[in-house]
Amino acid sequence: MKKKWSKVFMASALAAGILAGCGTGNQGASGGGGNSDVFKLGVNMELSGNVASYGESMTKGIEMAVAEINKAGGVEGKQIEVIKNDNKSEAAEATNGIIKLTSQDKVNAVIGAATSGNTVAQAQIANDTKTVLMAPGGTSPTVTVDEKGKVRDFVFRTSFIDPFQGTVAANFALDKLKVKDAAIFSDNSSDYAKGLTNAFKETFEKAGGKIVGEESYVAKDTDFRATLTRIKAKNPSFIFIPGYYEEVGLIVKQARELGITAPLMGADGWDSPKLVDLAGADALNNTYLINHYSNEDPDKKVQDFVTAFKDKNKGEAPNAFNALGYDTVYFLADAIKRAGSTDSVKIQEELAKTKELSLVTGVLSLDKNHHPIKSAIVLEYKDGKQVFNTKINP
Amino acid sequence: MDWLQQLINGISLGSIYALIALGYTMVYGIIKLINFAHGDVFMVGAFIGFYAITGWGLGFFPALIISMAFCAVFGVLIERIAYKRLRNATRIAALITAIGMSLLIEYGMIFIRGAQPEAYPDDVVPNKAISLFGVQINSQSLFILLTSIVLMIILQFIVHRTKMGKAMRAVSLDMDAARLMGINVDKTISFTFAIGSALAGAAGVVFGVYYTKIEPLMGVIPGLKAFVAAVLGGIGSIPGAMVGGIILGVVEAIVSAAGFSLWRDAAAFIILILILILKPSGIFGKNTKEKV
Amino acid sequence: MKKSKPFWAFVILAAVVYGVVQFFTVSGLLNIYYSNLIITISINIILAVSLHLVIGITGQFSIGHAGFLAVGAYISAIATMKFELPFVLAIVIGGVVAALAGLIVGIPTLRLRGDYLAIATLGFAEIIRIMLFNIDYVGGAAGMQVTHFTTWTTTFVCLFITILVISNFTNSRHGRACISIRENEIAADAMGINTTFYKVAAFAIGSFFAGVAGALYSHNFYIIQPGNFGFLKSFDILIFVVLGGLGSLSGSVISAILLTIISAFLQQYPETRMIIYSLVLVIVMLYRPQGLLGTREITDLFKWKPAKGGH
């Protein structure tokens, strides 16, 4: 008899817990009433975890742009208020983050996630709640197009997409470096690297190049020597390494130690000051990366941005992620201006119509899949410094 | 000459596993506790070494010694604070405390300095590639191998030739009998933790020099792998930990060399499960009868 | 019927809980953030209760529960996304496959004891995770996108069934056999209890409900990645069970509720959350190694009150 009571109390405990949740729920709903004097901008970024360096850089760029716009009178007479959320570089936390931003903080738009996977984790909620979601760095096509090939109406991005980067890398290797064979060593734990690998392989093989070896690793690995030895045995004259800086730094160092002298190349995932610390300046010689932007681009818009950024950050030069974060805010602000309203459906319609918008990271036009068509830049590492090599237009 | 290169890769990695595994095996041998926090002592050692080298501008050996000393004290503190009270508690309580300590050290470290990785400077140990029969042998890996071997010889000496070592062996054989014979059991256990943790600290510095990147969660996977190495060699056995570590390192290199680098971590756990099922006492372990 | 009154009391209370939450959700008083939190709490309760059966009742120290969660999550996601089966069927399939995985893992490893079993289950969970990493069919490491199907109603029904089945199992003769294994395996064996059978059975039932929780989990979070099911997730579940009291079902439920709420409020401070978690874990183990409630149920606190009890 007694034992059955356990269920009763258990259920009442459950009820108590849930009612406690309800209590605060009501407060949240009444407290979050719309304050229409400000435009609330949620920022759901990787502020800790694996790729914290990207999230921090982008947030810096976002805050700088917001400060400038607010100084100039804000958007449609409203000051922009930034509400930050740390997604810890994890997809589930990114989902929780956008749920919190849209329902608790009642933001007007969200800028978020530096990487593709964490942006995809938010995309469906953005569409369901009709919140504009801007991805500064989500380079995978799946960010704006769902698995059935349908465009996600409320999701936009500032960066070019992975297939473009992969194509640029393949053409650069064939035309500039004049190589005929290449190996690929890619990060198996990201959509990003997989997208790049496929595009690179396709372009490279179509143009008559030969892929002599294809290996992969998993984020957080530290020992790549065994696999690199395997690659070395195939003696490729070029190695494409799509991945993120934390592992790429170690790969470059270990590759050079094993006597691999071939040029190495990667994409925007390489761009972090930590890469130079990890790999060492010597090992990075004869390596190339594709990027959204270069500090040395003589374009006036770029140079103005570099000067303004240095003034704000004690002389520290901006990187591509700072620029992308910065541009994303202006991309959004431009659409709000054209819409003449902060209503998210109107903003969304105007964003989709963006044409020839001049930004720091290039001139941006959107295609029907919300993929920006813009230029990419190839940089070369020389003694630990990124040096401008070529600018490639789409 | 590929296989020779791979063998060298594997042995270098294995010697780091072996250094960590020694601490696991000694602690388990003496108080039958899987010290999950051991992998994190390794992480702390790597950071102490890093700060000693970059902050104070010390060389490799002074940094190694500072890191070992710090970790020895740290290990004893962990034992005194967390594990001492649990000596007669259930296995489950002890294991959960160890998991708790491990998380506490990891996130305490993140709380103090953030989660971003740090890069060991490149020039701590002469880094030259020596070419032998077409095989690139890095002077760093030779250096590391030598350091590990010297530390293991010192350990063998302590355990088999000193009075404290004798006490350690006695306590691990039968704690109550050792106490009756006048051995200070608490002191002996603390000493075991000190030695094991010092070796983990040394492994941390060696890891930092060899792999460059250190971060607060770096101890988790090497810690687990070192435990696998300890079980493989026969938990409680010092030569077993060394051999187990080297074997594990070489197996991982072979798996990667065969083109299955993505399955490398799984290989370690499959070995663990096979060993546990087929020969739970490990390569060097003694079979124990179940006591009722 | 001797047991009918408390049983109906449980059903009525459950119905009230369900009704209250459903009312608040439908009337819009409960926004998506809180309804999501309630679903997360319920999923965590299912996980805690299923592991409670393995650790708390049968005394088998498994620290790889997230592996079965992963199996349930992925199998059910494949069922709905690739084969377009109804969600309810996907939950059942997720549970059954997880139970099968439990059998495959359990039969060889449950011969081991204590620490060795713990490490072996941890190893198996890691192997499951690495397998998911390497299967491109389910998106590999980049993860798999899943449509949102989990609602409060489905979650609640699963929670209700889980608690009912596990508490009935515990109170049956099979449950008592499991408890005897926890107390003394050799003595239980000597009394003629088929210890291997009961250990594997408890393990499989626990895995089944972990799989059910996985199905709810995957259809609640839009994207699942193998990285979500690492051993930190296993430790999270373990912490619910251990803090509540090893052997106390109500303890697991209460600690799952409390810890999920605490962790949601500490979401902004991930490092602090883990520090608090680990400190609590160590302190509880040092000063109250049997957990908050020990092996007692919360009802025991009221046991001298009149039979009508309650509040």
PDB file of C-alpha atoms in Angstrom, chain A residues 156-352:
ATOM      1  CA  PHE A 156      20.557  35.730 -44.659  1.00  0.00           C
ATOM      2  CA  ARG A 157      24.330  35.728 -44.762  1.00  0.00           C
ATOM      3  CA  THR A 158      27.131  38.154 -45.446  1.00  0.00           C
ATOM      4  CA  SER A 159      29.895  35.769 -46.481  1.00  0.00           C
ATOM      5  CA  PHE A 160      30.361  33.926 -49.745  1.00  0.00           C
ATOM      6  CA  ILE A 161      29.587  30.209 -49.763  1.00  0.00           C
ATOM      7  CA  ASP A 162      31.829  27.155 -49.491  1.00  0.00           C
ATOM      8  CA  PRO A 163      31.562  25.878 -53.079  1.00  0.00           C
ATOM      9  CA  PHE A 164      32.872  29.266 -54.205  1.00  0.00           C
ATOM     10  CA  GLN A 165      35.825  29.075 -51.794  1.00  0.00           C
ATOM     11  CA  GLY A 166      36.621  25.536 -52.902  1.00  0.00           C
ATOM     12  CA  THR A 167      36.522  26.577 -56.540  1.00  0.00           C
ATOM     13  CA  VAL A 168      38.768  29.557 -55.881  1.00  0.00           C
ATOM     14  CA  ALA A 169      41.292  27.330 -54.112  1.00  0.00           C
ATOM     15  CA  ALA A 170      41.331  24.798 -56.947  1.00  0.00           C
ATOM     16  CA  ASN A 171      41.760  27.479 -59.620  1.00  0.00           C
ATOM     17  CA  PHE A 172      44.472  29.200 -57.629  1.00  0.00           C
ATOM     18  CA  ALA A 173      46.394  25.938 -57.279  1.00  0.00           C
ATOM     19  CA  LEU A 174      46.081  25.152 -60.985  1.00  0.00           C
ATOM     20  CA  ASP A 175      46.664  28.592 -62.458  1.00  0.00           C
ATOM     21  CA  LYS A 176      48.947  30.401 -60.050  1.00  0.00           C
ATOM     22  CA  LEU A 177      50.886  27.587 -58.410  1.00  0.00           C
ATOM     23  CA  LYS A 178      50.835  25.452 -61.570  1.00  0.00           C
ATOM     24  CA  VAL A 179      50.376  22.171 -59.735  1.00  0.00           C
ATOM     25  CA  LYS A 180      48.937  19.070 -61.386  1.00  0.00           C
ATOM     26  CA  ASP A 181      48.336  16.865 -58.353  1.00  0.00           C
ATOM     27  CA  ALA A 182      47.031  17.584 -54.891  1.00  0.00           C
ATOM     28  CA  ALA A 183      46.158  15.892 -51.618  1.00  0.00           C
ATOM     29  CA  ILE A 184      43.283  16.882 -49.347  1.00  0.00           C
ATOM     30  CA  PHE A 185      43.399  16.682 -45.541  1.00  0.00           C
ATOM     31  CA  SER A 186      40.049  17.811 -44.229  1.00  0.00           C
ATOM     32  CA  ASP A 187      38.191  18.226 -40.953  1.00  0.00           C
ATOM     33  CA  ASN A 188      35.532  15.543 -40.902  1.00  0.00           C
ATOM     34  CA  SER A 189      33.615  17.195 -38.083  1.00  0.00           C
ATOM     35  CA  SER A 190      32.227  20.184 -39.960  1.00  0.00           C
ATOM     36  CA  ASP A 191      29.880  20.813 -42.853  1.00  0.00           C
ATOM     37  CA  TYR A 192      32.163  23.634 -43.765  1.00  0.00           C
ATOM     38  CA  ALA A 193      35.192  21.493 -44.530  1.00  0.00           C
ATOM     39  CA  LYS A 194      33.098  18.901 -46.337  1.00  0.00           C
ATOM     40  CA  GLY A 195      31.587  21.555 -48.601  1.00  0.00           C
ATOM     41  CA  LEU A 196      35.023  22.934 -49.418  1.00  0.00           C
ATOM     42  CA  THR A 197      36.461  19.496 -50.065  1.00  0.00           C
ATOM     43  CA  ASN A 198      33.725  18.590 -52.545  1.00  0.00           C
ATOM     44  CA  ALA A 199      33.965  21.852 -54.451  1.00  0.00           C
ATOM     45  CA  PHE A 200      37.753  21.710 -54.571  1.00  0.00           C
ATOM     46  CA  LYS A 201      37.797  18.127 -55.780  1.00  0.00           C
ATOM     47  CA  GLU A 202      35.218  18.752 -58.471  1.00  0.00           C
ATOM     48  CA  THR A 203      36.906  21.843 -59.932  1.00  0.00           C
ATOM     49  CA  PHE A 204      40.399  20.441 -59.647  1.00  0.00           C
ATOM     50  CA  GLU A 205      39.595  17.159 -61.353  1.00  0.00           C
ATOM     51  CA  LYS A 206      37.492  18.808 -64.053  1.00  0.00           C
ATOM     52  CA  ALA A 207      40.474  20.974 -65.013  1.00  0.00           C
ATOM     53  CA  GLY A 208      42.671  17.911 -65.401  1.00  0.00           C
ATOM     54  CA  GLY A 209      44.274  17.870 -61.947  1.00  0.00           C
ATOM     55  CA  LYS A 210      44.714  14.663 -60.021  1.00  0.00           C
ATOM     56  CA  ILE A 211      43.773  14.097 -56.371  1.00  0.00           C
ATOM     57  CA  VAL A 212      46.446  11.718 -55.100  1.00  0.00           C
ATOM     58  CA  GLY A 213      45.292  11.367 -51.534  1.00  0.00           C
ATOM     59  CA  GLU A 214      42.308  12.226 -49.393  1.00  0.00           C
ATOM     60  CA  GLU A 215      42.522  11.993 -45.605  1.00  0.00           C
ATOM     61  CA  SER A 216      40.518  13.428 -42.770  1.00  0.00           C
ATOM     62  CA  TYR A 217      40.727  14.211 -39.079  1.00  0.00           C
ATOM     63  CA  VAL A 218      38.335  15.156 -36.284  1.00  0.00           C
ATOM     64  CA  ALA A 219      38.293  18.458 -34.414  1.00  0.00           C
ATOM     65  CA  LYS A 220      40.276  18.323 -31.134  1.00  0.00           C
ATOM     66  CA  ASP A 221      42.813  15.800 -32.471  1.00  0.00           C
ATOM     67  CA  THR A 222      46.375  16.711 -31.610  1.00  0.00           C
ATOM     68  CA  ASP A 223      48.438  14.052 -33.305  1.00  0.00           C
ATOM     69  CA  PHE A 224      48.387  14.207 -37.087  1.00  0.00           C
ATOM     70  CA  ARG A 225      51.834  12.749 -37.710  1.00  0.00           C
ATOM     71  CA  ALA A 226      50.666   9.281 -38.655  1.00  0.00           C
ATOM     72  CA  THR A 227      48.203  10.542 -41.241  1.00  0.00           C
ATOM     73  CA  LEU A 228      50.640  13.163 -42.532  1.00  0.00           C
ATOM     74  CA  THR A 229      53.258  10.460 -43.004  1.00  0.00           C
ATOM     75  CA  ARG A 230      50.702   8.658 -45.121  1.00  0.00           C
ATOM     76  CA  ILE A 231      50.136  11.771 -47.200  1.00  0.00           C
ATOM     77  CA  LYS A 232      53.863  12.368 -47.544  1.00  0.00           C
ATOM     78  CA  ALA A 233      54.296   8.905 -49.031  1.00  0.00           C
ATOM     79  CA  LYS A 234      52.066   9.942 -51.938  1.00  0.00           C
ATOM     80  CA  ASN A 235      54.322  12.922 -52.544  1.00  0.00           C
ATOM     81  CA  PRO A 236      51.691  15.500 -53.540  1.00  0.00           C
ATOM     82  CA  SER A 237      52.846  18.854 -54.901  1.00  0.00           C
ATOM     83  CA  PHE A 238      50.035  20.712 -53.136  1.00  0.00           C
ATOM     84  CA  ILE A 239      47.925  20.000 -50.035  1.00  0.00           C
ATOM     85  CA  PHE A 240      44.506  21.509 -49.454  1.00  0.00           C
ATOM     86  CA  ILE A 241      43.585  21.684 -45.755  1.00  0.00           C
ATOM     87  CA  PRO A 242      40.069  22.988 -45.177  1.00  0.00           C
ATOM     88  CA  GLY A 243      39.573  23.270 -41.448  1.00  0.00           C
ATOM     89  CA  TYR A 244      39.686  25.559 -38.435  1.00  0.00           C
ATOM     90  CA  TYR A 245      42.789  27.212 -37.031  1.00  0.00           C
ATOM     91  CA  GLU A 246      43.103  25.186 -33.814  1.00  0.00           C
ATOM     92  CA  GLU A 247      43.890  21.992 -35.670  1.00  0.00           C
ATOM     93  CA  VAL A 248      45.334  23.553 -38.818  1.00  0.00           C
ATOM     94  CA  GLY A 249      48.066  25.199 -36.732  1.00  0.00           C
ATOM     95  CA  LEU A 250      49.206  21.811 -35.466  1.00  0.00           C
ATOM     96  CA  ILE A 251      48.864  20.178 -38.880  1.00  0.00           C
ATOM     97  CA  VAL A 252      51.067  22.796 -40.548  1.00  0.00           C
ATOM     98  CA  LYS A 253      53.711  22.479 -37.817  1.00  0.00           C
ATOM     99  CA  GLN A 254      53.750  18.691 -37.865  1.00  0.00           C
ATOM    100  CA  ALA A 255      53.730  18.556 -41.678  1.00  0.00           C
ATOM    101  CA  ARG A 256      56.822  20.744 -41.881  1.00  0.00           C
ATOM    102  CA  GLU A 257      58.547  18.683 -39.165  1.00  0.00           C
ATOM    103  CA  LEU A 258      57.959  15.558 -41.191  1.00  0.00           C
ATOM    104  CA  GLY A 259      59.649  17.235 -44.132  1.00  0.00           C
ATOM    105  CA  ILE A 260      56.574  18.062 -46.205  1.00  0.00           C
ATOM    106  CA  THR A 261      57.607  21.147 -48.158  1.00  0.00           C
ATOM    107  CA  ALA A 262      54.700  21.382 -50.618  1.00  0.00           C
ATOM    108  CA  PRO A 263      52.531  24.516 -50.533  1.00  0.00           C
ATOM    109  CA  LEU A 264      49.573  24.201 -48.167  1.00  0.00           C
ATOM    110  CA  MET A 265      46.312  26.024 -48.625  1.00  0.00           C
ATOM    111  CA  GLY A 266      43.145  26.587 -46.650  1.00  0.00           C
ATOM    112  CA  ALA A 267      40.173  28.902 -46.463  1.00  0.00           C
ATOM    113  CA  ASP A 268      38.741  31.465 -44.054  1.00  0.00           C
ATOM    114  CA  GLY A 269      38.819  28.974 -41.172  1.00  0.00           C
ATOM    115  CA  TRP A 270      42.570  29.605 -41.009  1.00  0.00           C
ATOM    116  CA  ASP A 271      42.229  33.263 -40.212  1.00  0.00           C
ATOM    117  CA  SER A 272      43.184  33.683 -36.567  1.00  0.00           C
ATOM    118  CA  PRO A 273      46.242  35.146 -34.831  1.00  0.00           C
ATOM    119  CA  LYS A 274      46.428  31.829 -32.931  1.00  0.00           C
ATOM    120  CA  LEU A 275      47.373  30.062 -36.154  1.00  0.00           C
ATOM    121  CA  VAL A 276      50.745  31.787 -36.172  1.00  0.00           C
ATOM    122  CA  ASP A 277      51.324  30.927 -32.488  1.00  0.00           C
ATOM    123  CA  LEU A 278      50.466  27.294 -33.048  1.00  0.00           C
ATOM    124  CA  ALA A 279      52.251  26.617 -36.301  1.00  0.00           C
ATOM    125  CA  GLY A 280      55.185  28.988 -35.933  1.00  0.00           C
ATOM    126  CA  ALA A 281      56.067  31.642 -38.496  1.00  0.00           C
ATOM    127  CA  ASP A 282      58.635  29.496 -40.332  1.00  0.00           C
ATOM    128  CA  ALA A 283      56.296  26.577 -40.885  1.00  0.00           C
ATOM    129  CA  LEU A 284      53.663  28.912 -42.320  1.00  0.00           C
ATOM    130  CA  ASN A 285      55.885  30.083 -45.170  1.00  0.00           C
ATOM    131  CA  ASN A 286      54.617  28.844 -48.506  1.00  0.00           C
ATOM    132  CA  THR A 287      51.035  28.537 -47.240  1.00  0.00           C
ATOM    133  CA  TYR A 288      47.982  30.326 -48.642  1.00  0.00           C
ATOM    134  CA  LEU A 289      44.484  31.064 -47.442  1.00  0.00           C
ATOM    135  CA  ILE A 290      41.324  32.398 -48.994  1.00  0.00           C
ATOM    136  CA  ASN A 291      39.714  35.218 -47.134  1.00  0.00           C
ATOM    137  CA  HIS A 292      36.836  37.628 -47.274  1.00  0.00           C
ATOM    138  CA  TYR A 293      38.988  40.654 -46.931  1.00  0.00           C
ATOM    139  CA  SER A 294      42.517  41.918 -46.532  1.00  0.00           C
ATOM    140  CA  ASN A 295      43.820  44.820 -44.470  1.00  0.00           C
ATOM    141  CA  GLU A 296      46.100  45.679 -47.362  1.00  0.00           C
ATOM    142  CA  ASP A 297      43.309  46.059 -49.895  1.00  0.00           C
ATOM    143  CA  PRO A 298      43.858  49.633 -51.225  1.00  0.00           C
ATOM    144  CA  ASP A 299      40.082  50.205 -51.489  1.00  0.00           C
ATOM    145  CA  LYS A 300      39.131  53.364 -49.568  1.00  0.00           C
ATOM    146  CA  LYS A 301      36.257  51.743 -47.703  1.00  0.00           C
ATOM    147  CA  VAL A 302      38.627  49.064 -46.392  1.00  0.00           C
ATOM    148  CA  GLN A 303      41.296  51.563 -45.369  1.00  0.00           C
ATOM    149  CA  ASP A 304      38.740  53.750 -43.545  1.00  0.00           C
ATOM    150  CA  PHE A 305      37.541  50.685 -41.662  1.00  0.00           C
ATOM    151  CA  VAL A 306      41.095  49.654 -40.755  1.00  0.00           C
ATOM    152  CA  THR A 307      41.872  53.129 -39.404  1.00  0.00           C
ATOM    153  CA  ALA A 308      38.640  53.344 -37.412  1.00  0.00           C
ATOM    154  CA  PHE A 309      39.130  49.848 -35.999  1.00  0.00           C
ATOM    155  CA  LYS A 310      42.708  50.546 -34.961  1.00  0.00           C
ATOM    156  CA  ASP A 311      41.613  53.730 -33.175  1.00  0.00           C
ATOM    157  CA  LYS A 312      39.051  51.772 -31.166  1.00  0.00           C
ATOM    158  CA  ASN A 313      41.228  48.765 -30.354  1.00  0.00           C
ATOM    159  CA  LYS A 314      44.591  50.165 -29.288  1.00  0.00           C
ATOM    160  CA  GLY A 315      46.198  49.794 -32.698  1.00  0.00           C
ATOM    161  CA  GLU A 316      45.162  46.176 -33.182  1.00  0.00           C
ATOM    162  CA  ALA A 317      44.549  45.487 -36.877  1.00  0.00           C
ATOM    163  CA  PRO A 318      41.176  44.017 -37.792  1.00  0.00           C
ATOM    164  CA  ASN A 319      40.783  40.503 -39.200  1.00  0.00           C
ATOM    165  CA  ALA A 320      38.187  39.188 -41.632  1.00  0.00           C
ATOM    166  CA  PHE A 321      35.770  38.199 -38.895  1.00  0.00           C
ATOM    167  CA  ASN A 322      35.793  41.699 -37.445  1.00  0.00           C
ATOM    168  CA  ALA A 323      34.967  42.962 -40.929  1.00  0.00           C
ATOM    169  CA  LEU A 324      32.193  40.416 -41.493  1.00  0.00           C
ATOM    170  CA  GLY A 325      30.539  41.255 -38.170  1.00  0.00           C
ATOM    171  CA  TYR A 326      30.801  44.940 -38.998  1.00  0.00           C
ATOM    172  CA  ASP A 327      29.360  44.453 -42.482  1.00  0.00           C
ATOM    173  CA  THR A 328      26.467  42.339 -41.268  1.00  0.00           C
ATOM    174  CA  VAL A 329      25.126  45.213 -39.189  1.00  0.00           C
ATOM    175  CA  TYR A 330      25.338  47.600 -42.151  1.00  0.00           C
ATOM    176  CA  PHE A 331      23.725  44.996 -44.409  1.00  0.00           C
ATOM    177  CA  LEU A 332      20.794  44.849 -41.982  1.00  0.00           C
ATOM    178  CA  ALA A 333      20.689  48.620 -41.420  1.00  0.00           C
ATOM    179  CA  ASP A 334      20.569  49.202 -45.182  1.00  0.00           C
ATOM    180  CA  ALA A 335      17.511  46.966 -45.515  1.00  0.00           C
ATOM    181  CA  ILE A 336      15.758  48.649 -42.581  1.00  0.00           C
ATOM    182  CA  LYS A 337      16.368  52.009 -44.221  1.00  0.00           C
ATOM    183  CA  ARG A 338      14.905  50.857 -47.512  1.00  0.00           C
ATOM    184  CA  ALA A 339      11.945  49.226 -45.739  1.00  0.00           C
ATOM    185  CA  GLY A 340      11.312  52.398 -43.767  1.00  0.00           C
ATOM    186  CA  SER A 341      10.152  50.241 -40.891  1.00  0.00           C
ATOM    187  CA  THR A 342      11.450  47.869 -38.236  1.00  0.00           C
ATOM    188  CA  ASP A 343       8.770  45.318 -38.987  1.00  0.00           C
ATOM    189  CA  SER A 344      10.596  42.054 -39.552  1.00  0.00           C
ATOM    190  CA  VAL A 345       8.555  40.907 -42.543  1.00  0.00           C
ATOM    191  CA  LYS A 346       9.293  44.173 -44.368  1.00  0.00           C
ATOM    192  CA  ILE A 347      12.980  43.982 -43.436  1.00  0.00           C
ATOM    193  CA  GLN A 348      13.080  40.442 -44.730  1.00  0.00           C
ATOM    194  CA  GLU A 349      11.587  41.479 -48.082  1.00  0.00           C
ATOM    195  CA  GLU A 350      14.113  44.277 -48.504  1.00  0.00           C
ATOM    196  CA  LEU A 351      17.070  42.119 -47.444  1.00  0.00           C
ATOM    197  CA  ALA A 352      16.201  39.647 -50.183  1.00  0.00           C
TER     198      ALA A 352
END
